[in-house]
mmCIF file of C-alpha atoms in Angstrom:
data_model
loop_
_atom_site.group_PDB
_atom_site.id
_atom_site.type_symbol
_atom_site.label_atom_id
_atom_site.label_comp_id
_atom_site.label_asym_id
_atom_site.label_seq_id
_atom_site.Cartn_x
_atom_site.Cartn_y
_atom_site.Cartn_z
ATOM 1 C CA MET A 1 0.000 0.000 0.000
ATOM 2 C CA GLY A 2 1.289 3.462 -0.813
ATOM 3 C CA GLU A 3 2.298 5.951 1.813
ATOM 4 C CA VAL A 4 -0.818 7.587 3.160
ATOM 5 C CA MET A 5 -0.260 10.696 5.199
ATOM 6 C CA THR A 6 -2.996 12.595 6.951
ATOM 7 C CA ASN A 7 -3.230 16.198 8.071
ATOM 8 C CA SER A 8 -6.198 15.237 10.210
ATOM 9 C CA LYS A 9 -4.501 15.958 13.535
ATOM 10 C CA ASN A 10 -5.013 19.689 13.215
ATOM 11 C CA TYR A 11 -7.574 19.846 10.440
ATOM 12 C CA GLU A 12 -10.489 17.595 11.248
ATOM 13 C CA PHE A 13 -13.639 17.737 13.308
ATOM 14 C CA ASN A 14 -14.634 15.392 16.082
ATOM 15 C CA ASP A 15 -16.167 12.197 14.709
ATOM 16 C CA LYS A 16 -18.971 12.343 17.273
ATOM 17 C CA ASP A 17 -21.599 12.221 14.514
ATOM 18 C CA ASN A 18 -20.182 8.871 13.381
ATOM 19 C CA LYS A 19 -19.861 7.052 16.704
ATOM 20 C CA ASP A 20 -23.358 6.360 17.983
ATOM 21 C CA TYR A 21 -24.638 4.142 15.205
ATOM 22 C CA LYS A 22 -27.134 2.212 17.349
ATOM 23 C CA ASN A 23 -28.872 5.209 18.875
ATOM 24 C CA ASN A 24 -28.803 7.266 15.688
ATOM 25 C CA ASP A 25 -27.986 10.246 17.893
ATOM 26 C CA TYR A 26 -25.262 12.158 16.084
ATOM 27 C CA LYS A 27 -25.278 15.127 18.451
ATOM 28 C CA ILE A 28 -24.371 17.654 15.775
ATOM 29 C CA ASP A 29 -23.541 21.085 17.149
ATOM 30 C CA TYR A 30 -26.139 23.035 15.216
ATOM 31 C CA PRO A 31 -25.930 26.834 15.498
ATOM 32 C CA ILE A 32 -29.617 26.957 16.453
ATOM 33 C CA ASP A 33 -32.023 24.905 18.557
ATOM 34 C CA ILE A 34 -33.605 22.364 16.188
ATOM 35 C CA LYS A 35 -36.556 21.775 18.509
ATOM 36 C CA GLU A 36 -37.311 25.479 18.495
ATOM 37 C CA LEU A 37 -36.850 25.668 14.728
ATOM 38 C CA LYS A 38 -39.471 22.924 14.308
ATOM 39 C CA LYS A 39 -42.047 25.353 15.673
ATOM 40 C CA TYR A 40 -41.448 27.520 12.593
ATOM 41 C CA CYS A 41 -40.762 24.987 9.821
ATOM 42 C CA ASN A 42 -39.671 21.463 8.896
ATOM 43 C CA PRO A 43 -35.839 21.412 9.285
ATOM 44 C CA SER A 44 -35.577 18.331 7.038
ATOM 45 C CA TYR A 45 -35.960 20.639 4.038
ATOM 46 C CA ILE A 46 -33.454 23.278 5.094
ATOM 47 C CA VAL A 47 -29.656 23.336 4.836
ATOM 48 C CA ILE A 48 -28.332 24.374 8.238
ATOM 49 C CA ARG A 49 -25.017 26.230 8.234
ATOM 50 C CA ASN A 50 -23.407 28.210 11.033
ATOM 51 C CA ASP A 51 -23.762 31.425 9.044
ATOM 52 C CA LYS A 52 -27.084 30.950 7.199
ATOM 53 C CA LEU A 53 -30.042 28.691 6.496
ATOM 54 C CA ILE A 54 -30.735 27.684 2.882
ATOM 55 C CA VAL A 55 -34.231 26.574 1.903
ATOM 56 C CA SER A 56 -34.225 23.275 -0.023
ATOM 57 C CA ASN A 57 -37.970 23.076 -0.541
ATOM 58 C CA LYS A 58 -40.171 25.954 0.562
ATOM 59 C CA ARG A 59 -43.448 24.022 0.405
ATOM 60 C CA TYR A 60 -42.252 20.935 2.295
ATOM 61 C CA ALA A 61 -40.412 23.119 4.794
ATOM 62 C CA LYS A 62 -43.764 24.908 5.345
ATOM 63 C CA LEU A 63 -42.152 28.294 4.919
ATOM 64 C CA SER A 64 -43.611 31.593 3.796
ATOM 65 C CA ARG A 65 -41.811 34.889 3.316
ATOM 66 C CA GLU A 66 -43.210 36.056 6.654
ATOM 67 C CA LYS A 67 -41.972 32.914 8.432
ATOM 68 C CA MET A 68 -38.504 33.340 6.955
ATOM 69 C CA LYS A 69 -38.367 36.913 8.238
ATOM 70 C CA LYS A 70 -39.532 35.755 11.669
ATOM 71 C CA ILE A 71 -36.826 33.062 11.798
ATOM 72 C CA GLU A 72 -34.207 35.659 10.883
ATOM 73 C CA LYS A 73 -35.466 37.935 13.653
ATOM 74 C CA ASP A 74 -35.919 35.307 16.370
ATOM 75 C CA PHE A 75 -32.804 33.209 15.647
ATOM 76 C CA GLY A 76 -30.509 35.965 14.372
ATOM 77 C CA ILE A 77 -29.450 34.006 11.290
ATOM 78 C CA PRO A 78 -30.091 34.819 7.590
ATOM 79 C CA VAL A 79 -32.525 32.615 5.652
ATOM 80 C CA VAL A 80 -31.646 32.276 1.956
ATOM 81 C CA TYR A 81 -34.109 31.179 -0.715
ATOM 82 C CA SER A 82 -33.006 30.452 -4.283
ATOM 83 C CA ARG A 83 -35.475 29.082 -6.802
ATOM 84 C CA VAL A 84 -32.628 27.422 -8.730
ATOM 85 C CA TYR A 85 -31.244 25.793 -5.574
ATOM 86 C CA GLU A 86 -34.734 24.533 -4.762
ATOM 87 C CA GLU A 87 -34.996 23.170 -8.309
ATOM 88 C CA ILE A 88 -31.770 21.142 -8.134
ATOM 89 C CA SER A 89 -32.630 19.971 -4.612
ATOM 90 C CA GLU A 90 -36.007 18.663 -5.786
ATOM 91 C CA LYS A 91 -34.406 17.032 -8.825
ATOM 92 C CA MET A 92 -31.818 15.276 -6.683
ATOM 93 C CA GLY A 93 -34.556 14.143 -4.288
ATOM 94 C CA ARG A 94 -36.516 12.502 -7.096
ATOM 95 C CA PHE A 95 -33.331 10.905 -8.489
ATOM 96 C CA VAL A 96 -32.318 9.554 -5.066
ATOM 97 C CA ALA A 97 -35.793 8.086 -4.541
ATOM 98 C CA LYS A 98 -35.966 6.561 -8.037
ATOM 99 C CA TYR A 99 -32.724 4.616 -7.671
ATOM 100 C CA ASN A 100 -32.861 4.105 -3.884
ATOM 101 C CA ILE A 101 -29.477 5.798 -3.576
ATOM 102 C CA ILE A 102 -29.627 6.785 0.106
ATOM 103 C CA ASN A 103 -31.130 4.729 2.924
ATOM 104 C CA PRO A 104 -31.819 5.627 6.564
ATOM 105 C CA ARG A 105 -28.712 5.774 8.754
ATOM 106 C CA ASN A 106 -26.258 5.442 5.882
ATOM 107 C CA LYS A 107 -22.755 6.725 6.543
ATOM 108 C CA ILE A 108 -21.901 8.921 3.587
ATOM 109 C CA ILE A 109 -18.309 9.761 2.683
ATOM 110 C CA VAL A 110 -18.239 12.721 0.294
ATOM 111 C CA GLY A 111 -15.255 12.888 -2.051
ATOM 112 C CA LEU A 112 -14.624 16.611 -1.622
ATOM 113 C CA SER A 113 -12.387 18.443 -4.083
ATOM 114 C CA GLY A 114 -13.989 21.745 -3.116
ATOM 115 C CA GLY A 115 -15.108 22.395 -6.688
ATOM 116 C CA LYS A 116 -18.637 23.466 -7.566
ATOM 117 C CA ASP A 117 -20.025 19.940 -7.873
ATOM 118 C CA SER A 118 -18.733 18.490 -4.605
ATOM 119 C CA ILE A 119 -19.566 21.675 -2.658
ATOM 120 C CA ALA A 120 -23.118 21.578 -4.037
ATOM 121 C CA LEU A 121 -23.387 17.851 -3.283
ATOM 122 C CA MET A 122 -22.335 18.353 0.329
ATOM 123 C CA HIS A 123 -24.991 21.055 0.835
ATOM 124 C CA LEU A 124 -27.693 19.020 -0.917
ATOM 125 C CA LEU A 125 -26.936 16.027 1.321
ATOM 126 C CA GLU A 126 -26.930 18.022 4.577
ATOM 127 C CA PRO A 127 -30.742 17.921 5.191
ATOM 128 C CA TYR A 128 -30.665 14.118 4.872
ATOM 129 C CA ARG A 129 -29.029 14.062 8.310
ATOM 130 C CA ARG A 130 -32.428 15.028 9.715
ATOM 131 C CA LYS A 131 -34.554 13.396 7.019
ATOM 132 C CA PHE A 132 -32.862 9.954 7.053
ATOM 133 C CA GLY A 133 -30.549 10.143 10.067
ATOM 134 C CA ILE A 134 -27.434 9.752 7.913
ATOM 135 C CA SER A 135 -23.955 10.849 8.930
ATOM 136 C CA ILE A 136 -21.636 12.726 6.566
ATOM 137 C CA THR A 137 -17.848 12.927 6.464
ATOM 138 C CA ALA A 138 -15.926 14.816 3.773
ATOM 139 C CA ILE A 139 -12.566 13.518 2.552
ATOM 140 C CA THR A 140 -10.233 15.551 0.365
ATOM 141 C CA ALA A 141 -7.619 13.456 -1.424
ATOM 142 C CA ASP A 142 -4.305 15.328 -1.631
ATOM 143 C CA LEU A 143 -2.894 13.942 -4.879
ATOM 144 C CA ASN A 144 0.499 14.321 -6.535
ATOM 145 C CA ILE A 145 0.149 15.457 -10.178
ATOM 146 C CA ASN A 146 3.765 15.572 -11.367
ATOM 147 C CA GLY A 147 4.774 17.441 -8.230
ATOM 148 C CA LYS A 148 1.725 19.719 -8.261
ATOM 149 C CA ARG A 149 -0.664 19.269 -5.326
ATOM 150 C CA PRO A 150 -3.846 21.376 -5.818
ATOM 151 C CA TRP A 151 -5.429 19.878 -2.690
ATOM 152 C CA GLY A 152 -2.403 19.869 -0.403
ATOM 153 C CA ASN A 153 -0.641 21.990 2.226
ATOM 154 C CA ILE A 154 -3.585 23.633 3.959
ATOM 155 C CA GLU A 155 -1.275 26.003 5.837
ATOM 156 C CA GLU A 156 -0.188 27.665 2.573
ATOM 157 C CA ASN A 157 -3.204 26.970 0.355
ATOM 158 C CA PRO A 158 -5.894 29.636 0.934
ATOM 159 C CA ASN A 159 -8.363 27.775 -1.282
ATOM 160 C CA LEU A 160 -8.058 24.598 0.773
ATOM 161 C CA LYS A 161 -8.632 26.646 3.923
ATOM 162 C CA LYS A 162 -11.875 27.903 2.379
ATOM 163 C CA VAL A 163 -12.897 24.345 1.495
ATOM 164 C CA HIS A 164 -12.291 23.398 5.121
ATOM 165 C CA LYS A 165 -14.328 26.418 6.248
ATOM 166 C CA GLN A 166 -17.305 25.220 4.163
ATOM 167 C CA CYS A 167 -17.249 21.935 6.091
ATOM 168 C CA GLU A 168 -16.918 23.807 9.357
ATOM 169 C CA ASN A 169 -19.980 25.922 8.534
ATOM 170 C CA LEU A 170 -21.954 22.746 7.777
ATOM 171 C CA ASN A 171 -20.642 20.958 10.890
ATOM 172 C CA ILE A 172 -19.349 18.158 8.677
ATOM 173 C CA PRO A 173 -16.081 16.394 9.648
ATOM 174 C CA HIS A 174 -13.367 17.070 7.068
ATOM 175 C CA LYS A 175 -10.222 15.037 6.553
ATOM 176 C CA ILE A 176 -7.351 15.693 4.153
ATOM 177 C CA ILE A 177 -5.487 12.504 3.268
ATOM 178 C CA SER A 178 -2.350 12.528 1.127
ATOM 179 C CA HIS A 179 -0.822 9.902 -1.142
ATOM 180 C CA CYS A 180 2.774 9.834 -2.372
ATOM 181 C CA GLY A 181 2.113 8.299 -5.800
ATOM 182 C CA ASN A 182 2.528 10.517 -8.873
ATOM 183 C CA VAL A 183 -0.674 9.907 -10.865
ATOM 184 C CA VAL A 184 1.028 10.886 -14.156
ATOM 185 C CA GLU A 185 3.818 8.342 -13.683
ATOM 186 C CA MET A 186 1.240 5.777 -12.576
ATOM 187 C CA SER A 187 -0.728 6.297 -15.801
ATOM 188 C CA ASN A 188 2.415 5.943 -17.914
ATOM 189 C CA TYR A 189 3.270 2.734 -16.063
ATOM 190 C CA LEU A 190 -0.226 1.312 -16.622
ATOM 191 C CA THR A 191 -0.115 2.205 -20.326
ATOM 192 C CA GLU A 192 3.319 0.612 -20.810
ATOM 193 C CA ASN A 193 2.204 -2.572 -19.046
ATOM 194 C CA ALA A 194 -1.311 -2.753 -20.505
ATOM 195 C CA LYS A 195 -2.525 -6.240 -21.394
ATOM 196 C CA ILE A 196 -4.306 -4.856 -24.444
ATOM 197 C CA LYS A 197 -1.880 -3.314 -26.937
ATOM 198 C CA GLY A 198 -2.585 0.355 -27.608
ATOM 199 C CA MET A 199 -4.632 0.823 -24.429
ATOM 200 C CA GLU A 200 -3.889 4.233 -22.897
ATOM 201 C CA TYR A 201 -4.566 5.263 -19.314
ATOM 202 C CA SER A 202 -4.970 8.957 -18.560
ATOM 203 C CA PRO A 203 -3.812 10.643 -15.329
ATOM 204 C CA CYS A 204 -7.529 11.149 -14.568
ATOM 205 C CA PHE A 205 -7.886 7.350 -14.421
ATOM 206 C CA SER A 206 -4.989 7.014 -11.956
ATOM 207 C CA CYS A 207 -6.389 9.966 -10.015
ATOM 208 C CA SER A 208 -9.773 8.251 -9.614
ATOM 209 C CA LEU A 209 -8.139 4.971 -8.553
ATOM 210 C CA THR A 210 -5.933 6.706 -5.985
ATOM 211 C CA ARG A 211 -8.889 8.635 -4.600
ATOM 212 C CA ARG A 212 -10.857 5.406 -4.267
ATOM 213 C CA HIS A 213 -7.865 3.746 -2.582
ATOM 214 C CA ILE A 214 -7.675 6.587 -0.045
ATOM 215 C CA ILE A 215 -11.395 6.675 0.752
ATOM 216 C CA THR A 216 -12.032 2.919 0.909
ATOM 217 C CA ASN A 217 -8.996 2.350 3.124
ATOM 218 C CA TYR A 218 -10.205 5.129 5.422
ATOM 219 C CA ILE A 219 -13.595 3.380 5.703
ATOM 220 C CA HIS A 220 -11.929 0.007 6.308
ATOM 221 C CA GLU A 221 -9.688 1.389 9.057
ATOM 222 C CA HIS A 222 -12.555 3.358 10.599
ATOM 223 C CA CYS A 223 -14.707 0.215 10.779
ATOM 224 C CA ASN A 224 -11.817 -1.729 12.338
ATOM 225 C CA ASN A 225 -11.384 0.959 15.002
ATOM 226 C CA ASN A 226 -15.105 0.931 15.800
ATOM 227 C CA TYR A 227 -15.062 -2.863 15.797
ATOM 228 C CA ASN A 228 -12.115 -3.021 18.223
ATOM 229 C CA THR A 229 -13.752 -0.481 20.557
ATOM 230 C CA TYR A 230 -17.022 -2.428 20.469
ATOM 231 C CA THR A 231 -15.226 -5.771 21.011
ATOM 232 C CA ASN A 232 -13.218 -4.512 23.993
ATOM 233 C CA THR A 233 -16.326 -3.038 25.627
ATOM 234 C CA ASN A 234 -18.377 -6.152 24.911
ATOM 235 C CA ASN A 235 -15.699 -8.483 26.275
ATOM 236 C CA THR A 236 -15.387 -6.393 29.439
ATOM 237 C CA ASN A 237 -19.133 -6.393 30.057
ATOM 238 C CA ASN A 238 -19.811 -9.984 29.000
ATOM 239 C CA ASN A 239 -17.207 -12.719 29.383
ATOM 240 C CA ASN A 240 -19.789 -15.490 29.247
ATOM 241 C CA GLY A 241 -20.951 -17.448 26.199
ATOM 242 C CA ASN A 242 -19.313 -19.261 23.362
ATOM 243 C CA ASP A 243 -16.244 -17.430 22.016
ATOM 244 C CA GLU A 244 -16.888 -18.633 18.487
ATOM 245 C CA ASN A 245 -20.498 -17.421 18.495
ATOM 246 C CA ARG A 246 -19.442 -14.080 19.940
ATOM 247 C CA GLU A 247 -16.780 -13.707 17.268
ATOM 248 C CA ASN A 248 -19.338 -14.490 14.559
ATOM 249 C CA ARG A 249 -21.739 -11.892 15.949
ATOM 250 C CA GLU A 250 -18.993 -9.305 16.107
ATOM 251 C CA ASN A 251 -17.863 -10.060 12.547
ATOM 252 C CA ASN A 252 -21.448 -9.760 11.351
ATOM 253 C CA ARG A 253 -21.749 -6.413 13.087
ATOM 254 C CA LYS A 254 -18.512 -5.211 11.504
ATOM 255 C CA ASN A 255 -19.643 -6.316 8.039
ATOM 256 C CA ALA A 256 -23.049 -4.687 8.502
ATOM 257 C CA GLU A 257 -21.426 -1.392 9.466
ATOM 258 C CA TYR A 258 -19.033 -1.541 6.512
ATOM 259 C CA LYS A 259 -21.893 -2.157 4.092
ATOM 260 C CA ASN A 260 -23.700 0.863 5.523
ATOM 261 C CA TYR A 261 -20.983 3.179 4.172
ATOM 262 C CA LYS A 262 -21.475 4.823 0.789
ATOM 263 C CA VAL A 263 -18.993 6.977 -1.119
ATOM 264 C CA ALA A 264 -20.644 9.999 -2.770
ATOM 265 C CA PHE A 265 -19.111 11.717 -5.793
ATOM 266 C CA GLY A 266 -20.346 14.890 -7.490
ATOM 267 C CA HIS A 267 -20.604 13.571 -11.041
ATOM 268 C CA THR A 268 -23.094 15.588 -13.074
ATOM 269 C CA LEU A 269 -25.196 15.232 -16.216
ATOM 270 C CA GLU A 270 -22.266 16.644 -18.227
ATOM 271 C CA ASP A 271 -19.894 14.038 -16.790
ATOM 272 C CA ASN A 272 -22.286 11.265 -17.763
ATOM 273 C CA SER A 273 -22.980 12.446 -21.316
ATOM 274 C CA ASP A 274 -19.272 13.217 -21.889
ATOM 275 C CA THR A 275 -18.375 9.694 -20.748
ATOM 276 C CA ILE A 276 -20.902 8.097 -23.091
ATOM 277 C CA LEU A 277 -19.701 10.032 -26.141
ATOM 278 C CA ALA A 278 -16.004 9.615 -25.292
ATOM 279 C CA ASN A 279 -16.433 5.837 -25.113
ATOM 280 C CA MET A 280 -18.088 5.891 -28.529
ATOM 281 C CA PHE A 281 -15.191 7.954 -29.926
ATOM 282 C CA LYS A 282 -12.779 5.300 -28.620
ATOM 283 C CA GLY A 283 -14.792 2.503 -30.222
ATOM 284 C CA ASP A 284 -15.512 1.119 -26.764
ATOM 285 C CA LYS A 285 -18.771 -0.354 -25.486
ATOM 286 C CA ILE A 286 -21.546 2.134 -24.787
ATOM 287 C CA LYS A 287 -21.244 2.890 -21.080
ATOM 288 C CA SER A 288 -23.139 5.100 -18.672
ATOM 289 C CA LEU A 289 -22.231 6.190 -15.166
ATOM 290 C CA ALA A 290 -24.444 4.444 -12.609
ATOM 291 C CA PRO A 291 -26.430 6.340 -9.934
ATOM 292 C CA ILE A 292 -25.357 3.653 -7.448
ATOM 293 C CA LYS A 293 -22.863 0.848 -7.999
ATOM 294 C CA LYS A 294 -21.047 -1.708 -5.889
ATOM 295 C CA PHE A 295 -17.363 -2.111 -6.677
ATOM 296 C CA THR A 296 -15.458 -5.288 -5.873
ATOM 297 C CA PRO A 297 -11.969 -5.225 -4.304
ATOM 298 C CA MET A 298 -8.999 -4.758 -6.605
ATOM 299 C CA ASN A 299 -5.251 -4.559 -6.094
ATOM 300 C CA ILE A 300 -2.995 -2.784 -8.589
ATOM 301 C CA SER A 301 0.735 -3.259 -8.120
ATOM 302 C CA PHE A 302 3.157 -0.495 -9.080
ATOM 303 C CA GLU A 303 6.370 -2.467 -8.726
ATOM 304 C CA ASP A 304 8.587 0.318 -10.088
ATOM 305 C CA PHE A 305 7.354 2.667 -7.364
ATOM 306 C CA GLY A 306 7.252 0.195 -4.487
ATOM 307 C CA PHE A 307 3.576 0.376 -3.556
ATOM 308 C CA ASP A 308 0.165 -1.035 -4.399
ATOM 309 C CA LEU A 309 -3.224 0.563 -4.753
ATOM 310 C CA ASP A 310 -5.439 -1.563 -2.549
ATOM 311 C CA LEU A 311 -9.039 -0.761 -3.488
ATOM 312 C CA LYS A 312 -11.452 -2.134 -0.901
ATOM 313 C CA PRO A 313 -15.031 -3.086 -1.839
ATOM 314 C CA CYS A 314 -17.370 -0.110 -1.711
ATOM 315 C CA THR A 315 -20.688 1.316 -2.844
ATOM 316 C CA ILE A 316 -20.350 4.501 -4.881
ATOM 317 C CA ILE A 317 -23.310 6.850 -5.258
ATOM 318 C CA ARG A 318 -23.786 9.793 -7.611
ATOM 319 C CA PRO A 319 -26.813 11.740 -6.311
ATOM 320 C CA ILE A 320 -26.454 14.735 -8.689
ATOM 321 C CA LEU A 321 -25.927 12.722 -11.878
ATOM 322 C CA ALA A 322 -29.097 14.186 -13.432
ATOM 323 C CA ILE A 323 -28.219 17.831 -12.716
ATOM 324 C CA LYS A 324 -26.592 20.251 -15.158
ATOM 325 C CA GLU A 325 -23.457 22.152 -14.172
ATOM 326 C CA GLU A 326 -24.924 25.517 -15.196
ATOM 327 C CA LYS A 327 -27.743 24.995 -12.681
ATOM 328 C CA ILE A 328 -25.245 24.110 -9.970
ATOM 329 C CA ILE A 329 -23.175 27.234 -10.633
ATOM 330 C CA LYS A 330 -26.244 29.476 -10.612
ATOM 331 C CA ALA A 331 -27.585 27.900 -7.414
ATOM 332 C CA LEU A 332 -24.268 28.368 -5.600
ATOM 333 C CA GLU A 333 -24.036 31.977 -6.753
ATOM 334 C CA GLU A 334 -27.599 32.791 -5.677
ATOM 335 C CA CYS A 335 -26.958 31.238 -2.253
ATOM 336 C CA GLY A 336 -23.630 33.046 -1.843
ATOM 337 C CA LEU A 337 -21.656 29.796 -1.599
ATOM 338 C CA TRP A 338 -17.967 29.869 -2.470
ATOM 339 C CA TYR A 339 -16.332 27.003 -4.345
ATOM 340 C CA TYR A 340 -12.731 26.207 -5.273
ATOM 341 C CA LYS A 341 -11.942 26.492 -8.986
ATOM 342 C CA ASP A 342 -9.635 23.512 -8.525
ATOM 343 C CA LYS A 343 -9.861 22.442 -12.164
ATOM 344 C CA ASP A 344 -7.841 25.548 -13.080
ATOM 345 C CA GLU A 345 -4.985 24.127 -10.998
ATOM 346 C CA CYS A 346 -4.898 20.703 -12.668
ATOM 347 C CA PRO A 347 -3.038 20.465 -16.021
ATOM 348 C CA TYR A 348 -5.218 17.499 -17.022
ATOM 349 C CA SER A 349 -8.617 19.015 -16.263
ATOM 350 C CA ARG A 350 -11.257 19.626 -18.907
ATOM 351 C CA ALA A 351 -10.143 23.258 -19.172
ATOM 352 C CA ASN A 352 -6.436 22.466 -19.558
ATOM 353 C CA GLY A 353 -6.256 18.973 -21.047
ATOM 354 C CA ASP A 354 -6.613 17.778 -24.624
ATOM 355 C CA GLY A 355 -8.086 14.311 -24.283
ATOM 356 C CA ILE A 356 -11.038 12.559 -25.884
ATOM 357 C CA ARG A 357 -13.333 13.462 -22.996
ATOM 358 C CA LYS A 358 -12.607 17.153 -23.525
ATOM 359 C CA ARG A 359 -13.388 16.841 -27.219
ATOM 360 C CA ALA A 360 -16.597 14.956 -26.437
ATOM 361 C CA HIS A 361 -17.576 17.699 -23.998
ATOM 362 C CA PHE A 362 -17.165 20.482 -26.531
ATOM 363 C CA VAL A 363 -18.914 18.527 -29.298
ATOM 364 C CA LEU A 364 -21.966 18.280 -27.043
ATOM 365 C CA LYS A 365 -21.590 21.872 -25.874
ATOM 366 C CA ASP A 366 -21.634 23.048 -29.485
ATOM 367 C CA LEU A 367 -24.689 20.893 -30.246
ATOM 368 C CA GLU A 368 -26.493 22.376 -27.228
ATOM 369 C CA LYS A 369 -26.692 25.697 -29.073
ATOM 370 C CA SER A 370 -29.180 24.211 -31.530
ATOM 371 C CA ILE A 371 -30.417 21.217 -29.476
ATOM 372 C CA PRO A 372 -30.661 22.418 -25.843
ATOM 373 C CA ASN A 373 -31.491 18.982 -24.404
ATOM 374 C CA VAL A 374 -28.964 17.001 -26.456
ATOM 375 C CA ARG A 375 -27.175 15.711 -23.343
ATOM 376 C CA GLU A 376 -30.390 14.332 -21.874
ATOM 377 C CA MET A 377 -31.129 12.698 -25.240
ATOM 378 C CA VAL A 378 -27.682 11.040 -25.337
ATOM 379 C CA ILE A 379 -28.209 9.612 -21.849
ATOM 380 C CA SER A 380 -31.805 8.559 -22.572
ATOM 381 C CA SER A 381 -30.753 6.753 -25.752
ATOM 382 C CA THR A 382 -27.952 4.981 -23.883
ATOM 383 C CA LEU A 383 -30.252 3.788 -21.100
ATOM 384 C CA LYS A 384 -32.699 2.450 -23.673
ATOM 385 C CA THR A 385 -29.801 0.476 -25.147
ATOM 386 C CA ILE A 386 -28.130 -0.883 -21.998
ATOM 387 C CA GLY A 387 -31.125 -0.815 -19.651
ATOM 388 C CA ASP A 388 -31.309 0.442 -16.079
ATOM 389 C CA ASN A 389 -28.981 -2.193 -14.632
ATOM 390 C CA PHE A 390 -25.851 -0.170 -15.571
ATOM 391 C CA GLU A 391 -23.846 -3.388 -15.672
ATOM 392 C CA SER A 392 -21.770 -2.077 -18.565
ATOM 393 C CA GLU A 393 -20.134 0.746 -16.573
#
């Protein structure tokens, strides 16, 4: 396994919202009294930040303009309403329900780059803490892109400090975990050693694998820590009974907790349609990103670099896969939410790179001028071809 370094000693929040799984009592330090807020509205349809409240659904929250003004007066906190934010929140809600993406008491790990999509995703998920009793942790993967680290060194990176501040305002634990592997060199190594001649692996591919390695190993270690704490307490309180049966029960509990974790990524409608077209350009099978997908374990050895990528089994969810980026940008702007333009820092991003995905993106962008819903049509056609099982991803 590659060297994994964490800055979490000084830059993380207490994991108290992850500990009490049985009682579903996450004891989040909200800036206002939730019981009092319930007298004014339904908090399950409001994003609660330390500096403002954002309305996710005015009707379901049972809010009027007068009620919003009264909350501002009585609680001393601004209430923000954006029709576009409400629109994307409702769209995500329908998408989540359609594909059963989030279940009660899930433990959601958000892959947080700090860009517009992951910042929006984190805010859109926040009300589910009250709606479904989920817990949320944000993990930023500090990756090495040929010596450039857009998500590293929080002490000297003002943008990363702002990303951390967003989590702080949402009372969401934030961890920054680093990996030593150079994703560009990793991609070159994979291409040179590809089983299929001519197969090329982009740095984006290595980046996604490394990010998954970081997050799934965090989940695995976190479950082991919880399991050891539970086992020690259980053994202290109950030394009777068959050791083998107790071990089986404890293993079952550990497995159940692990399965309850889901990794959330901020892939959008553009990401999905770009992926479909790019695969067609490469002569590959027609593939679509799945709203929810279970990934099996995989180990990739980088012998030249002296480490492996050990990808643990995980469930990946993409709650905003049906939402357009332009809507996300407008919603964030109307709500006064900052986001990190991290793609400007990466030489292989859509803005800076020159790969097939970039070309696919701009082909569709050009077509949108005359066919506004061309992306939706590409996705719809694909789903009619491969079906809703998404097995071909």
